[in-house]
CSV table of C-alpha atoms and ligand atoms in Angstrom, one decimal:
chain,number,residue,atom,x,y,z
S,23,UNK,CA,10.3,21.8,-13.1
S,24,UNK,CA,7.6,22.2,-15.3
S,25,UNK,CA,4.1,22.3,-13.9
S,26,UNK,CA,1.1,20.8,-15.1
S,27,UNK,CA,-2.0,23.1,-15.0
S,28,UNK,CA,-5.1,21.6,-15.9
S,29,UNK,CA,-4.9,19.3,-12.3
S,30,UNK,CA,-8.5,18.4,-11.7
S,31,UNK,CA,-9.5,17.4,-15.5
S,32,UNK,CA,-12.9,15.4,-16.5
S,33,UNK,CA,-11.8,11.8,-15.1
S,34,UNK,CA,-15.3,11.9,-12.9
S,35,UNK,CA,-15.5,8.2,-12.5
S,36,UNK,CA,-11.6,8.3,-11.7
S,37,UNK,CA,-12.4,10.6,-8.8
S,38,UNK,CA,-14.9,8.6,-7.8
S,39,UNK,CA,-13.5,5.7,-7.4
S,40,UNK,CA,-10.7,6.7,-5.8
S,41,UNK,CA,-13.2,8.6,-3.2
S,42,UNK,CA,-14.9,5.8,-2.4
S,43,UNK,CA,-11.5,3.8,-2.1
S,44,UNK,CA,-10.5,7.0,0.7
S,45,UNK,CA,-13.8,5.9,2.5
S,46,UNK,CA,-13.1,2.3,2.5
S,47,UNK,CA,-10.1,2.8,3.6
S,48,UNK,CA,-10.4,5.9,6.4
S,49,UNK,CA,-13.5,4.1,7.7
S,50,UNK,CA,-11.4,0.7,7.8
S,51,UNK,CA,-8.8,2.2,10.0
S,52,UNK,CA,-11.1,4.5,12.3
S,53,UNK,CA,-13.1,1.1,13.1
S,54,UNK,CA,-10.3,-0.5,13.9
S,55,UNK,CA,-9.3,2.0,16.5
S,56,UNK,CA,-12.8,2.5,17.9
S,57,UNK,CA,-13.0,-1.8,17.9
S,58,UNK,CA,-9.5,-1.7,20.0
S,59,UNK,CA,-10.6,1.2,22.8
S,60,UNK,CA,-14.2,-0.4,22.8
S,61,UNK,CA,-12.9,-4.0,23.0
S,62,UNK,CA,-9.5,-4.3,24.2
S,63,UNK,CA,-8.3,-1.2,26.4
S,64,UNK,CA,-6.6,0.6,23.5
S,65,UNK,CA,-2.8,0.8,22.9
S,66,UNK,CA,0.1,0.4,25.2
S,67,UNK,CA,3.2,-0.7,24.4
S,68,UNK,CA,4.9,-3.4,27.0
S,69,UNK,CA,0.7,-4.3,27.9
S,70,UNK,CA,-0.4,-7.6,26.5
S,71,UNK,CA,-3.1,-7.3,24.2
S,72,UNK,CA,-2.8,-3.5,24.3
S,73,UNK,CA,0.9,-3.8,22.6
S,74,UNK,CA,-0.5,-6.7,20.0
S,75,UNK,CA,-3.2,-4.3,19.2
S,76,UNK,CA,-0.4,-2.0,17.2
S,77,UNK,CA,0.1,-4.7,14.7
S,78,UNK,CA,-3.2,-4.7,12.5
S,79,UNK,CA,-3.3,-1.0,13.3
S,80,UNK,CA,0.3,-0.5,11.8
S,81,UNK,CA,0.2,-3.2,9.0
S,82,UNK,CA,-3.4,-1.7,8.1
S,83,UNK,CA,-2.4,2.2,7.5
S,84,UNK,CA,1.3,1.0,5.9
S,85,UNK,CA,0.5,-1.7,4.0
S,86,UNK,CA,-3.2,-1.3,2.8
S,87,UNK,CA,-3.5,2.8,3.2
S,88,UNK,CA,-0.2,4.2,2.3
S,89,UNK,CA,0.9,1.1,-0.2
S,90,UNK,CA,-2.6,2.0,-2.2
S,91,UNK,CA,-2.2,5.6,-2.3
S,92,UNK,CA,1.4,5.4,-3.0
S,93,UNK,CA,1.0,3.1,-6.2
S,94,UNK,CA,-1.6,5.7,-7.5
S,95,UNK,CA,0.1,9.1,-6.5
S,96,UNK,CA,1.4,8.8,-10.5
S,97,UNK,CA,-2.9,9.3,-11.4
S,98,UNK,CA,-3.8,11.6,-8.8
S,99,UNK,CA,-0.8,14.3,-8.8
S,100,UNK,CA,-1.1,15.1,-12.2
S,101,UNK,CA,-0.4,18.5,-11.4
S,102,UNK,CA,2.8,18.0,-10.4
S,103,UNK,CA,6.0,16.8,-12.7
S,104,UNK,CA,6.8,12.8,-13.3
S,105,UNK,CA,10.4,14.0,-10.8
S,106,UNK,CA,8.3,15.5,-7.7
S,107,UNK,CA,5.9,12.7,-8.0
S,108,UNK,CA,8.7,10.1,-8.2
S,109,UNK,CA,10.3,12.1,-4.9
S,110,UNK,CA,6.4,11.5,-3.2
S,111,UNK,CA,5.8,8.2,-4.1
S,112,UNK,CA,9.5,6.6,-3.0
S,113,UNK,CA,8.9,9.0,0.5
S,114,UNK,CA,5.4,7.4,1.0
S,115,UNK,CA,7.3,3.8,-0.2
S,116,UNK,CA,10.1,4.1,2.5
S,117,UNK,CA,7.4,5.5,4.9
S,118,UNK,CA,5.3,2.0,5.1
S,119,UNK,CA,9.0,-0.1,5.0
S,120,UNK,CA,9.3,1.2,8.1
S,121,UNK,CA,5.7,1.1,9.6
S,122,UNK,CA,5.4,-2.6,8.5
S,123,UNK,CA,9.1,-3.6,10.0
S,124,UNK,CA,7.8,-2.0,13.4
S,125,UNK,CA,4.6,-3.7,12.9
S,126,UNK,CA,6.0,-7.4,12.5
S,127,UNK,CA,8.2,-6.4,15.1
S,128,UNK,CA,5.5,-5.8,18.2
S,129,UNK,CA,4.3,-9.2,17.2
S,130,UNK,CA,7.6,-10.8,17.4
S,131,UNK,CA,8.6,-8.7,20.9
S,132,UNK,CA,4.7,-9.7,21.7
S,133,UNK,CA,5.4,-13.2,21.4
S,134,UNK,CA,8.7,-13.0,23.0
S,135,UNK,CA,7.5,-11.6,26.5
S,136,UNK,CA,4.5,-13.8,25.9
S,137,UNK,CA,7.0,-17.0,25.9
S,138,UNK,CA,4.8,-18.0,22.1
S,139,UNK,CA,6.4,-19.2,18.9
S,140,UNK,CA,7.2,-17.6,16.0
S,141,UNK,CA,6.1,-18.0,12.3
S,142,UNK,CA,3.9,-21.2,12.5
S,143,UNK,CA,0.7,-20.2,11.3
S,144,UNK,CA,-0.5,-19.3,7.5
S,145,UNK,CA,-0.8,-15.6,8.4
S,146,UNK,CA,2.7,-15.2,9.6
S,147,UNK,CA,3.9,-16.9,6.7
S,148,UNK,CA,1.8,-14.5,3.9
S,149,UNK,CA,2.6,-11.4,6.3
S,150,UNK,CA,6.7,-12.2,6.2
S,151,UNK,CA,6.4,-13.2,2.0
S,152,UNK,CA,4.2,-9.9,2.1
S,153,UNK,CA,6.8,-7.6,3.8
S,154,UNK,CA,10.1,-9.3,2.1
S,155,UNK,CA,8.2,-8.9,-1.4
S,156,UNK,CA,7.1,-5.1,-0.5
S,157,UNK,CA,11.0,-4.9,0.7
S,158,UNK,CA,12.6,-5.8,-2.2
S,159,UNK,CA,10.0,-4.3,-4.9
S,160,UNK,CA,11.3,-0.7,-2.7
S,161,UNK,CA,14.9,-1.4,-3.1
S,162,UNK,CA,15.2,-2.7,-6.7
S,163,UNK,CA,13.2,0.0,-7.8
S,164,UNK,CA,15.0,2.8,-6.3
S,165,UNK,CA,17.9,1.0,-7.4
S,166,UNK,CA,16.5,1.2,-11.0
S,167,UNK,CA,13.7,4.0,-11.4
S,168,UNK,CA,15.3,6.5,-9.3
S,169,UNK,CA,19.0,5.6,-9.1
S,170,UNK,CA,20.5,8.8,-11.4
S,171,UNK,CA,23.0,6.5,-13.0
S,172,UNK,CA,20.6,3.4,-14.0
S,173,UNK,CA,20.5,3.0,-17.6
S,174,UNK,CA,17.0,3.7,-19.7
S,175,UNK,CA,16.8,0.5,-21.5
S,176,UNK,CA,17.0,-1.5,-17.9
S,177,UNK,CA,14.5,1.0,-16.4
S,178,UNK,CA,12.2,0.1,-19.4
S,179,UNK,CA,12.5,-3.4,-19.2
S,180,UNK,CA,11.9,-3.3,-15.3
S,181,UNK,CA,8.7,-1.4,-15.4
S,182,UNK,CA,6.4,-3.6,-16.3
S,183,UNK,CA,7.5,-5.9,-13.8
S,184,UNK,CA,7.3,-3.3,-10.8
S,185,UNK,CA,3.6,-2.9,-12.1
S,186,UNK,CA,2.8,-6.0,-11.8
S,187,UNK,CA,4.9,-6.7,-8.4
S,188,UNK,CA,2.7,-4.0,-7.6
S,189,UNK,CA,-0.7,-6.0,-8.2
S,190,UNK,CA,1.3,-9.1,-6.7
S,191,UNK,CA,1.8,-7.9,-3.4
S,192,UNK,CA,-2.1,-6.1,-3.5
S,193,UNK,CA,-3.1,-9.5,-4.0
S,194,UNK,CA,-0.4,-11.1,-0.6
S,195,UNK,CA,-1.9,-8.6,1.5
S,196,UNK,CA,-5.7,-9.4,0.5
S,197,UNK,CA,-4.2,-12.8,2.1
S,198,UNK,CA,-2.2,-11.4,5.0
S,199,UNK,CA,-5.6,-9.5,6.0
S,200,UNK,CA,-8.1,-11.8,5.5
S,201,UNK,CA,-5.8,-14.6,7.3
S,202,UNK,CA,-5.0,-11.7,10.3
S,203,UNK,CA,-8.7,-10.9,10.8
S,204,UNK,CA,-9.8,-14.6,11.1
S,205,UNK,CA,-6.7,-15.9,13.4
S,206,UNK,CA,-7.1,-12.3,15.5
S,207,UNK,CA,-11.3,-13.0,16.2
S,208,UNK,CA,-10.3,-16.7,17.3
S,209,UNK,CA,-7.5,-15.9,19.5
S,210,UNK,CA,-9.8,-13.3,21.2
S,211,UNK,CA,-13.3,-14.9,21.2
S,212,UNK,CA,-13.7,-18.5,22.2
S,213,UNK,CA,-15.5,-20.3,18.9
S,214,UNK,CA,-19.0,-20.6,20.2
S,215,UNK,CA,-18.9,-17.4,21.0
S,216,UNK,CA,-17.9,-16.8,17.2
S,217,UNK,CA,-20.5,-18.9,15.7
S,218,UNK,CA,-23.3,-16.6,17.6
S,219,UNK,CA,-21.8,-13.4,15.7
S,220,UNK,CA,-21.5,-11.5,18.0
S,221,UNK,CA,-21.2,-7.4,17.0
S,222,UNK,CA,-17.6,-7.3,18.0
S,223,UNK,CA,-17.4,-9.7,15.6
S,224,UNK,CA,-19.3,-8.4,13.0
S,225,UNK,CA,-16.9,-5.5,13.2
S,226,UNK,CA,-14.0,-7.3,12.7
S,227,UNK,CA,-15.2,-9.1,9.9
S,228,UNK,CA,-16.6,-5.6,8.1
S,229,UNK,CA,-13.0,-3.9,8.7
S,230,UNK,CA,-11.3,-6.9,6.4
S,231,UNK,CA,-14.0,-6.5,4.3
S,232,UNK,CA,-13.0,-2.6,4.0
S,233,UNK,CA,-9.9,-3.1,3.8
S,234,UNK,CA,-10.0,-5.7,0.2
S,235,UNK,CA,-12.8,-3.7,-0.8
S,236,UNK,CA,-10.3,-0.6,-1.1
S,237,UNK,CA,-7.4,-2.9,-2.5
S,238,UNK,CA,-9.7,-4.2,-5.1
S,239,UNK,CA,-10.6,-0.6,-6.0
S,240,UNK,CA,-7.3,1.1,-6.4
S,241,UNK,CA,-6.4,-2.3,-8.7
S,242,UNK,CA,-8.9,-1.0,-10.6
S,243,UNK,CA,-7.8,2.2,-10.8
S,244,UNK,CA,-4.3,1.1,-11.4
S,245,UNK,CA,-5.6,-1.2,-14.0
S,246,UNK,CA,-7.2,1.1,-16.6
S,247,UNK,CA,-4.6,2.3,-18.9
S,248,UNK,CA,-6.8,5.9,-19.6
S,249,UNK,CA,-5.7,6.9,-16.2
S,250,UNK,CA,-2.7,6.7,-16.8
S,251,UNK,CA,-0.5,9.8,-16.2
S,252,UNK,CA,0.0,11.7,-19.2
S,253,UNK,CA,-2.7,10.2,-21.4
S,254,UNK,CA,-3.8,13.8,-22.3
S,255,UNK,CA,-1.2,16.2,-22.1
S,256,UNK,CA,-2.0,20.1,-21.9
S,257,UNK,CA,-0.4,22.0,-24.9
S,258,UNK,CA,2.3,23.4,-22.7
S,259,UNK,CA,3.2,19.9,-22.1
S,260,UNK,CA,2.7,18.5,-25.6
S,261,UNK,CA,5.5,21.4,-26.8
S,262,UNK,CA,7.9,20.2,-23.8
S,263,UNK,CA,6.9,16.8,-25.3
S,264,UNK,CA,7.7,18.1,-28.6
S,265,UNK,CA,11.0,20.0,-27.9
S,266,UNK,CA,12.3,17.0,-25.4
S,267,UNK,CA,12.1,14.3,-28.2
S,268,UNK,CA,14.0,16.7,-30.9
S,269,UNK,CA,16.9,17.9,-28.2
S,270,UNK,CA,16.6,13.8,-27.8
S,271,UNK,CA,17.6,12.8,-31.3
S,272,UNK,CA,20.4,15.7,-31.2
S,273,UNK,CA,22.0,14.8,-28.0
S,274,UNK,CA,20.6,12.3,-26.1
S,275,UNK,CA,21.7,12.6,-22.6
S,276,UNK,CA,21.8,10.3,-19.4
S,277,UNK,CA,19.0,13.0,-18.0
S,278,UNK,CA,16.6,12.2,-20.7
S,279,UNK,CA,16.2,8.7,-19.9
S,280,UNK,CA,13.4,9.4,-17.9
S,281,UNK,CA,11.7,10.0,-21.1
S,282,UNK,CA,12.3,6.7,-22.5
S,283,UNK,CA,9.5,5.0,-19.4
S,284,UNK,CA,5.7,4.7,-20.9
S,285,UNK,CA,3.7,6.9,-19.4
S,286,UNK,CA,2.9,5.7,-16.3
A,26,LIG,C1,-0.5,-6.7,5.4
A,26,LIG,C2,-0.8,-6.9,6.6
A,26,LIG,C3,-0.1,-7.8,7.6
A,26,LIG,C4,1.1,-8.4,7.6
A,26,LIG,C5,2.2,-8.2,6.5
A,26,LIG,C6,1.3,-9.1,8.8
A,26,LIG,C7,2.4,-9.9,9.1
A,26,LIG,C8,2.5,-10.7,10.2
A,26,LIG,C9,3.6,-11.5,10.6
A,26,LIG,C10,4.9,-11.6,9.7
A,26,LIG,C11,3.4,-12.2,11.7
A,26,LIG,C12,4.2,-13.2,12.4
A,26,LIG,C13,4.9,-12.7,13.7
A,26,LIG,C14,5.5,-13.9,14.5
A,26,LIG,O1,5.4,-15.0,14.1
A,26,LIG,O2,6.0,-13.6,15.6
A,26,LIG,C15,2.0,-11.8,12.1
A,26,LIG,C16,1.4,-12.2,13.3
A,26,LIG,C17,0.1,-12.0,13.6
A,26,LIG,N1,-0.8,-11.1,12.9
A,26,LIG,FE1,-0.3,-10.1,11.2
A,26,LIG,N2,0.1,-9.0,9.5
A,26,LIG,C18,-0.8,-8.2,8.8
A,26,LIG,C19,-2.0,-7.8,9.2
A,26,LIG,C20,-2.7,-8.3,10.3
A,26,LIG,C21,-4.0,-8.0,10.6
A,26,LIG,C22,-4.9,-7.0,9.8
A,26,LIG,C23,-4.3,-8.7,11.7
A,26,LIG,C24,-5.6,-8.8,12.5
A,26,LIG,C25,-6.6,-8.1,12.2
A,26,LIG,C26,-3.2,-9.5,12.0
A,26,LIG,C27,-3.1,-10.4,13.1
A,26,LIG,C28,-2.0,-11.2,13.4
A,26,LIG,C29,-2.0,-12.1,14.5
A,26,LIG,C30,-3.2,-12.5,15.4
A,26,LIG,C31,-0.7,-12.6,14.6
A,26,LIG,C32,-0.1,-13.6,15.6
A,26,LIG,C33,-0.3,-15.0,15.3
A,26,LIG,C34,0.6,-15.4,14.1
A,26,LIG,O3,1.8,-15.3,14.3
A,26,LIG,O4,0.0,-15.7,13.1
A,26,LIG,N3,-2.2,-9.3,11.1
A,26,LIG,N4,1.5,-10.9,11.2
């Protein structure tokens, strides 16, 4: 597998972008665990608010964390080849399918041994379209970008779509967060209470901040098309490059058709 050397190359802004995304995200998450065993007795599965208390944890590192790092693994792992980073980012991918089933799941189990109903509020409704869509964006594209027998041509005409299923499901959990964070704060604070603002409050309301603060910056850095993977290729890479495309015209083979995706 070839290699890439020149890893850490002159994208400054890049890099700082995406550390500034890391904090937003770390710090959103290490709030949110401090806010739990400050406010609410930590976690405990099969304890009340203690087993509810997984959810935002979960959904947060799968679905805002892992789903944001995952879509840009392509842009930061340049040193490694398009295969290894494919292998990384569908690992991550099944990773938070199984985190966010688990998380939807201690509500549901919540609600059960709480004797509550299921699915009738706006959150629960962008949280279910948000996990099906992140489902089915995992499965057709393994079915399609890593599958060894799918053919080029589909994989090229499904790309641009799993891009922007990408920034479509980004923008479903901007919803699911901001609608978890609200519906959370007035299930656990009576509303004058709210109105005062109180710091645990404040805390809550800073985390869901974090959290679309970070989506909106790996967007970004999804967004420009300079970062893209490949823009500047070292000169090992441009003779691969070079040598791939004429063994291409010779004898094109089903394992060149990984060649025929933009760079991504
Ligand atoms: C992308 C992230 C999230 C997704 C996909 C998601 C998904 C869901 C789903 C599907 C339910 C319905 C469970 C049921 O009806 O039994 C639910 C419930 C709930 N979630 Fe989330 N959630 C997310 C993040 C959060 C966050 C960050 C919070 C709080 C900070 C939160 C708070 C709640 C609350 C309070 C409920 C129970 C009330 C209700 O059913 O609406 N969620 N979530």
């Amino acid at each position: 597998m070839p290699v890439k050397e020149n890893c850490c190359n002159s994208r400054k802004t890049f890099w700082g972008i995406f550390g500034l995304a890391q904090v937003c995200g770390l710090l959103a998450i290490s709030l949110l665990v401090m806010w739990n065993v400050a406010y609410n007795m930590g976690y405990q599965w099969g304890h009340r608010n203690q087993q509810f208390s997984i959810h935002p944890l979960v959904m947060i590192i799968g679905m805002v964390y892992m789903y944001g790092d995952g879509a840009l693994v392509y842009r930061v792992l340049e040193c490694l080849s398009r295969f290894q980073v494919k292998i990384i980012h569908m690992v991550i991918f099944a990773l938070i399918l199984i985190l966010s089933i688990f998380g939807v799941y201690t509500v549901f189990n919540y609600h059960a041994f709480m004797n509550y109903g299921n699915m009738y509020t706006m959150h629960s409704w962008c949280g279910m379209i948000n996990v099906v869509a992140f489902g089915l964006q995992f499965f057709i594209g393994f079915g399609i970008l890593l599958w060894p027998g799918a053919k080029g041509k589909i994989r090229n005409i499904y790309m641009p779509i799993h891009r922007y299923s990408s920034f479509g499901i980004m923008a479903i959990t901007v919803g699911s967060i901001a609608s978890g964070v609200v519906e959370d704060l007035l299930l656990c604070i009576d509303n004058r209470e709210y109105r005062e603002l109180p710091l645990h409050a404040v805390l809550f309301n800073v985390i869901g901040v974090l959290c679309i603060v970070y989506i909106l910056l790996v967007m970004y850095l999804v967004y420009r098309d300079d970062w893209k993977r490949g823009t500047k290729l070292t000169p090992a890479e441009e003779a691969q490059e070079k040598g791939d495309a004429s063994a291409e015209q010779s004898a094109p083979g089903p394992s060149e058709t990984d060649k025929l995706l933009p760079k991504e």
